[in-house]
Amino acid sequence: MKLANLLMERRISIDLKARNKDDAVRELLSMIEEEGVRLDYDAVLRSVREREEVEDTSYGHGFAFPHARTDSVDELYILIGVSREGLE
């Protein structure tokens, strides 16, 4: 699997409206939900939250990579968001 095959322009937001990480993850997930991808979005969000409790995925300098492994998805999704105002 090539990373280039997973990066899609429609899954990139350069102006997130969210003000915190949880809302940012929801906003990013909404991109694939709007595409019609059928997932248990609540389960995915719970998995990301649980992963964040184990180890924060904020790496400083304005970068974070919230992610999780879950049985709620059958394939890998990459969603990219930029918050011009920053997140809490």
Coordinates of C-alpha atoms in Angstrom, one line a residue:
M1 CA 0.0 0.0 0.0
K2 CA 1.4 3.4 -1.0
L3 CA 0.9 6.5 1.1
A4 CA 0.1 8.4 -2.1
N5 CA -2.9 6.2 -2.7
L6 CA -4.3 7.1 0.7
L7 CA -3.9 10.9 0.4
M8 CA -6.9 12.5 -1.3
E9 CA -7.5 16.2 -1.7
R10 CA -11.1 15.8 -0.6
R11 CA -9.9 14.5 2.7
I12 CA -7.8 17.6 3.5
S13 CA -9.2 20.7 5.3
I14 CA -7.0 23.7 5.4
D15 CA -9.5 25.7 7.6
L16 CA -10.7 23.6 10.5
K17 CA -13.4 25.3 12.6
A18 CA -12.8 23.2 15.7
R19 CA -11.2 24.8 18.8
N20 CA -10.1 21.6 20.5
K21 CA -8.6 18.2 19.5
D22 CA -11.8 16.2 20.1
D23 CA -13.9 18.5 17.9
A24 CA -11.1 18.5 15.3
V25 CA -11.3 14.7 15.1
R26 CA -15.1 14.9 14.7
E27 CA -14.7 17.5 12.0
L28 CA -12.2 15.4 10.1
L29 CA -14.3 12.3 10.4
S30 CA -17.2 14.2 9.0
M31 CA -15.3 14.4 5.7
I32 CA -15.5 10.7 5.1
E33 CA -19.0 10.5 6.6
E34 CA -20.1 13.0 3.9
E35 CA -18.5 10.8 1.3
G36 CA -20.9 8.1 2.4
V37 CA -18.3 5.9 4.1
R38 CA -20.2 3.7 6.5
L39 CA -18.5 3.4 9.9
D40 CA -19.4 3.4 13.5
Y41 CA -18.1 7.0 13.9
D42 CA -18.8 7.0 17.7
A43 CA -16.6 3.9 18.1
V44 CA -13.8 5.4 16.0
L45 CA -13.9 8.6 18.1
R46 CA -13.9 6.5 21.3
S47 CA -10.8 4.6 20.0
V48 CA -9.0 7.8 19.2
R49 CA -9.8 9.2 22.7
E50 CA -8.6 6.0 24.4
R51 CA -5.4 6.2 22.4
E52 CA -4.9 9.8 23.5
E53 CA -5.3 8.7 27.1
V54 CA -2.4 6.2 26.7
E55 CA -0.1 8.7 25.0
D56 CA -0.9 12.2 23.8
T57 CA -0.3 12.4 20.0
S58 CA 0.5 16.1 20.1
Y59 CA 4.1 16.5 19.1
G60 CA 4.6 20.2 19.6
H61 CA 5.2 23.0 17.1
G62 CA 1.5 22.8 16.2
F63 CA 1.5 19.2 15.1
A64 CA -0.7 16.4 16.3
F65 CA -1.4 12.9 14.8
P66 CA -4.5 11.6 16.6
H67 CA -5.0 8.0 15.5
A68 CA -6.1 4.6 16.7
R69 CA -6.4 1.0 15.7
T70 CA -10.0 -0.3 15.8
D71 CA -12.1 -3.1 14.5
S72 CA -14.6 -0.4 13.5
V73 CA -12.9 0.2 10.2
D74 CA -11.9 -2.2 7.4
E75 CA -9.3 0.1 5.8
L76 CA -6.9 2.9 6.5
Y77 CA -8.1 6.5 6.2
I78 CA -5.9 9.5 6.3
L79 CA -7.6 12.8 7.1
I80 CA -5.6 16.1 7.3
G81 CA -6.7 19.3 8.9
V82 CA -5.1 22.7 9.5
S83 CA -6.4 25.0 12.2
R84 CA -5.4 28.5 11.5
E85 CA -6.3 29.6 15.0
G86 CA -4.8 26.5 16.7
L87 CA -6.4 24.1 19.2
E88 CA -6.6 24.1 23.0

